[in-house]
């Protein structure tokens, strides 16, 4: 039933499509938005369309950026011989927040998940192998999640890389099973990184 008129309902419906936003939160946000100053609403709408239009994958590591190559890949002060493989840009952000990792990254945008029918061709794995051929990489640290898909992906990648002679390691299993990296505290993340084991 349409209690609020179609414009509010449309806004609620759009908001409720966002991840983690249920019907109640969508309603609360919608009412908040219609009470915001018009300029602020415009800034919000503009920030969304601007981000959607201008943000794409970094040509090297495939994280999200509004430039051709992201600031991390461009940074010559970082160790480009060490590549940490993560599932998504949020995981990269979690490691950057800890601030103790000085290498570069490779973002897979997902994990191999047979249950969802997602295979090696559905993540940025081929791009990783191309990078390893073209760049002088000495160590690959696999930091996929400790969920089943994350572990499957880690094993798959290590098998692919082993024959190249490049050192492969896996972050230590201090990371709770099924826990998304972005929700893990910095101490745990740092311990996982420092306690990584060779595969
Ligand atoms: Zn990059």
CSV table of C-alpha atoms and ligand atoms in Angstrom, one decimal:
chain,number,residue,atom,x,y,z
A,1,UNK,CA,0.0,0.0,0.0
A,2,UNK,CA,1.2,3.4,-0.9
A,3,UNK,CA,1.1,5.5,2.4
A,4,UNK,CA,3.5,8.2,1.3
A,5,UNK,CA,2.8,9.1,-2.3
A,6,UNK,CA,4.8,7.7,-5.2
A,7,UNK,CA,7.8,10.0,-5.0
A,8,UNK,CA,8.7,8.9,-1.4
A,9,UNK,CA,7.9,5.3,-2.2
A,10,UNK,CA,10.2,5.4,-5.2
A,11,UNK,CA,13.0,6.8,-3.1
A,12,UNK,CA,12.4,4.1,-0.4
A,13,UNK,CA,12.4,1.4,-3.0
A,14,UNK,CA,15.7,2.6,-4.5
A,15,UNK,CA,17.4,2.8,-1.1
A,16,UNK,CA,16.2,-0.6,-0.1
A,17,UNK,CA,18.0,-2.1,-3.1
A,18,UNK,CA,21.3,-1.1,-1.4
A,19,UNK,CA,23.2,-3.8,0.5
A,20,UNK,CA,22.5,-3.9,4.2
A,21,UNK,CA,19.5,-1.6,3.9
A,22,UNK,CA,16.3,-3.2,4.9
A,23,UNK,CA,12.8,-1.8,4.5
A,24,UNK,CA,12.9,0.1,7.8
A,25,UNK,CA,16.3,1.7,7.2
A,26,UNK,CA,15.3,2.7,3.7
A,27,UNK,CA,12.3,4.5,5.2
A,28,UNK,CA,14.4,6.2,7.8
A,29,UNK,CA,16.9,7.3,5.2
A,30,UNK,CA,14.2,8.5,2.8
A,31,UNK,CA,12.6,10.7,5.5
A,32,UNK,CA,16.0,12.0,6.4
A,33,UNK,CA,16.8,12.9,2.8
A,34,UNK,CA,13.5,14.8,2.2
A,35,UNK,CA,14.3,16.9,5.3
A,36,UNK,CA,17.9,17.7,4.3
A,37,UNK,CA,18.7,21.1,2.8
A,38,UNK,CA,18.3,20.9,-1.0
A,39,UNK,CA,22.0,21.8,-1.6
A,40,UNK,CA,23.1,18.8,0.5
A,41,UNK,CA,20.8,16.4,-1.4
A,42,UNK,CA,22.3,17.7,-4.6
A,43,UNK,CA,25.8,17.2,-3.4
A,44,UNK,CA,25.0,13.6,-2.4
A,45,UNK,CA,23.3,12.9,-5.7
A,46,UNK,CA,26.2,14.4,-7.6
A,47,UNK,CA,28.8,12.5,-5.6
A,48,UNK,CA,27.1,9.3,-6.4
A,49,UNK,CA,26.8,9.9,-10.2
A,50,UNK,CA,30.3,11.4,-10.3
A,51,UNK,CA,31.8,8.4,-8.6
A,52,UNK,CA,29.9,5.9,-10.8
A,53,UNK,CA,30.9,7.8,-13.9
A,54,UNK,CA,34.5,8.4,-13.2
A,55,UNK,CA,35.7,5.4,-11.1
A,56,UNK,CA,37.1,2.4,-12.8
A,57,UNK,CA,39.7,-0.3,-12.3
A,58,UNK,CA,43.4,0.5,-11.9
A,59,UNK,CA,45.2,-0.8,-14.9
A,60,UNK,CA,47.8,-2.5,-12.7
A,61,UNK,CA,46.2,-3.8,-9.5
A,62,UNK,CA,42.4,-3.5,-10.5
A,63,UNK,CA,41.4,-1.6,-7.4
A,64,UNK,CA,38.9,1.2,-7.9
A,65,UNK,CA,40.4,4.5,-8.8
A,66,UNK,CA,39.5,7.6,-10.8
A,67,UNK,CA,42.9,7.6,-12.5
A,68,UNK,CA,44.5,5.2,-15.0
A,69,UNK,CA,46.9,3.9,-12.3
A,70,UNK,CA,46.0,4.2,-8.6
A,71,UNK,CA,48.2,6.1,-6.1
A,72,UNK,CA,49.5,2.9,-4.5
A,73,UNK,CA,50.7,1.5,-7.9
A,74,UNK,CA,52.2,4.9,-8.8
A,75,UNK,CA,54.1,5.2,-5.5
A,76,UNK,CA,57.7,4.4,-6.2
A,77,UNK,CA,58.5,4.4,-2.4
A,78,UNK,CA,56.5,1.1,-2.2
A,79,UNK,CA,58.0,-2.4,-2.7
A,80,UNK,CA,56.8,-3.4,-6.2
A,81,UNK,CA,58.4,-6.9,-5.8
A,82,UNK,CA,55.8,-7.9,-3.3
A,83,UNK,CA,52.2,-8.3,-4.4
A,84,UNK,CA,49.3,-9.0,-1.9
A,85,UNK,CA,46.3,-10.6,-3.5
A,86,UNK,CA,43.0,-9.6,-2.0
A,87,UNK,CA,39.4,-10.3,-2.9
A,88,UNK,CA,38.1,-6.7,-3.1
A,89,UNK,CA,39.0,-3.1,-2.7
A,90,UNK,CA,37.6,-3.1,0.9
A,91,UNK,CA,40.2,-5.6,1.9
A,92,UNK,CA,42.9,-3.5,0.4
A,93,UNK,CA,41.5,-0.5,2.4
A,94,UNK,CA,41.7,-2.6,5.6
A,95,UNK,CA,45.4,-3.4,5.1
A,96,UNK,CA,46.1,0.2,4.2
A,97,UNK,CA,44.5,1.3,7.4
A,98,UNK,CA,46.9,-0.8,9.4
A,99,UNK,CA,49.6,1.0,7.5
A,100,UNK,CA,52.3,-1.7,7.9
A,101,UNK,CA,52.3,-3.2,4.5
A,102,UNK,CA,54.6,-1.5,2.0
A,103,UNK,CA,54.1,-3.7,-1.1
A,104,UNK,CA,51.5,-3.4,-3.8
A,105,UNK,CA,48.2,-5.2,-4.3
A,106,UNK,CA,46.2,-7.2,-6.8
A,107,UNK,CA,42.4,-7.1,-6.4
A,108,UNK,CA,40.6,-10.2,-7.7
A,109,UNK,CA,37.1,-8.9,-7.3
A,110,UNK,CA,35.7,-12.0,-5.8
A,111,UNK,CA,36.8,-15.6,-5.1
A,112,UNK,CA,36.4,-18.9,-6.8
A,113,UNK,CA,33.1,-20.3,-5.5
A,114,UNK,CA,31.8,-23.5,-7.0
A,115,UNK,CA,28.5,-23.2,-5.1
A,116,UNK,CA,27.8,-19.9,-6.9
A,117,UNK,CA,29.2,-21.3,-10.1
A,118,UNK,CA,32.0,-18.8,-10.0
A,119,UNK,CA,35.2,-20.1,-11.5
A,120,UNK,CA,38.8,-18.9,-12.0
A,121,UNK,CA,37.7,-17.0,-15.2
A,122,UNK,CA,35.2,-14.9,-13.2
A,123,UNK,CA,37.8,-13.2,-11.1
A,124,UNK,CA,40.9,-11.1,-12.1
A,125,UNK,CA,43.2,-14.1,-12.0
A,126,UNK,CA,44.4,-14.1,-15.6
A,127,UNK,CA,45.4,-10.4,-15.1
A,128,UNK,CA,47.5,-11.5,-12.0
A,129,UNK,CA,49.4,-14.1,-14.0
A,130,UNK,CA,50.1,-11.6,-16.8
A,131,UNK,CA,51.4,-9.2,-14.2
A,132,UNK,CA,53.7,-11.8,-12.8
A,133,UNK,CA,55.1,-12.5,-16.2
A,134,UNK,CA,55.7,-8.8,-17.0
A,135,UNK,CA,56.8,-7.5,-13.6
A,136,UNK,CA,59.7,-8.4,-11.4
A,137,UNK,CA,57.6,-9.9,-8.5
A,138,UNK,CA,59.5,-11.9,-5.8
A,139,UNK,CA,56.7,-12.7,-3.4
A,140,UNK,CA,52.9,-13.1,-3.7
A,141,UNK,CA,51.0,-12.9,-0.4
A,142,UNK,CA,47.6,-14.5,-0.7
A,143,UNK,CA,45.2,-12.6,1.6
A,144,UNK,CA,41.9,-13.9,0.4
A,145,UNK,CA,39.3,-14.5,3.2
A,146,UNK,CA,39.4,-17.6,5.3
A,147,UNK,CA,35.9,-18.6,4.1
A,148,UNK,CA,35.7,-21.7,2.0
A,149,UNK,CA,35.8,-19.8,-1.3
A,150,UNK,CA,38.8,-17.8,0.0
A,151,UNK,CA,40.7,-21.0,0.8
A,152,UNK,CA,39.8,-22.6,-2.5
A,153,UNK,CA,41.0,-19.5,-4.3
A,154,UNK,CA,44.3,-19.4,-2.3
A,155,UNK,CA,45.0,-23.1,-3.1
A,156,UNK,CA,44.2,-22.5,-6.8
A,157,UNK,CA,46.5,-19.4,-7.0
A,158,UNK,CA,49.4,-21.1,-5.2
A,159,UNK,CA,49.2,-24.0,-7.6
A,160,UNK,CA,49.3,-21.7,-10.5
A,161,UNK,CA,52.2,-19.6,-9.2
A,162,UNK,CA,54.4,-22.4,-7.8
A,163,UNK,CA,55.9,-23.4,-11.2
A,164,UNK,CA,57.1,-19.9,-11.8
A,165,UNK,CA,59.4,-20.0,-8.9
A,166,UNK,CA,57.9,-16.9,-7.3
A,167,UNK,CA,57.6,-17.2,-3.5
A,168,UNK,CA,53.9,-17.7,-2.4
A,169,UNK,CA,52.7,-17.2,1.1
A,170,UNK,CA,49.3,-17.2,2.8
A,171,UNK,CA,48.3,-14.8,5.6
A,172,UNK,CA,48.2,-16.6,8.9
A,173,UNK,CA,44.9,-18.1,10.0
A,174,UNK,CA,44.3,-15.6,12.8
A,175,UNK,CA,41.6,-14.4,10.6
A,176,UNK,CA,38.2,-15.7,11.8
A,177,UNK,CA,36.6,-18.2,9.5
A,178,UNK,CA,34.1,-16.6,7.2
A,179,UNK,CA,35.1,-13.2,8.5
A,180,UNK,CA,35.3,-10.5,6.0
A,181,UNK,CA,38.8,-8.9,6.2
A,182,UNK,CA,37.3,-5.4,6.5
A,183,UNK,CA,35.6,-6.2,9.8
A,184,UNK,CA,38.8,-7.5,11.5
A,185,UNK,CA,40.6,-5.4,13.9
A,186,UNK,CA,44.0,-4.0,13.0
A,187,UNK,CA,46.0,-6.1,15.5
A,188,UNK,CA,44.6,-9.3,14.1
A,189,UNK,CA,45.3,-8.2,10.5
A,190,UNK,CA,48.8,-7.2,11.3
A,191,UNK,CA,49.4,-10.5,13.1
A,192,UNK,CA,48.0,-12.4,10.1
A,193,UNK,CA,50.3,-10.5,7.8
A,194,UNK,CA,53.4,-11.0,9.9
A,195,UNK,CA,52.7,-14.6,10.6
A,196,UNK,CA,52.2,-15.5,7.0
A,197,UNK,CA,53.3,-19.0,6.0
A,198,UNK,CA,54.9,-20.2,2.8
A,199,UNK,CA,52.7,-22.3,0.5
B,1,LIG,ZN1,46.7,0.1,-8.6
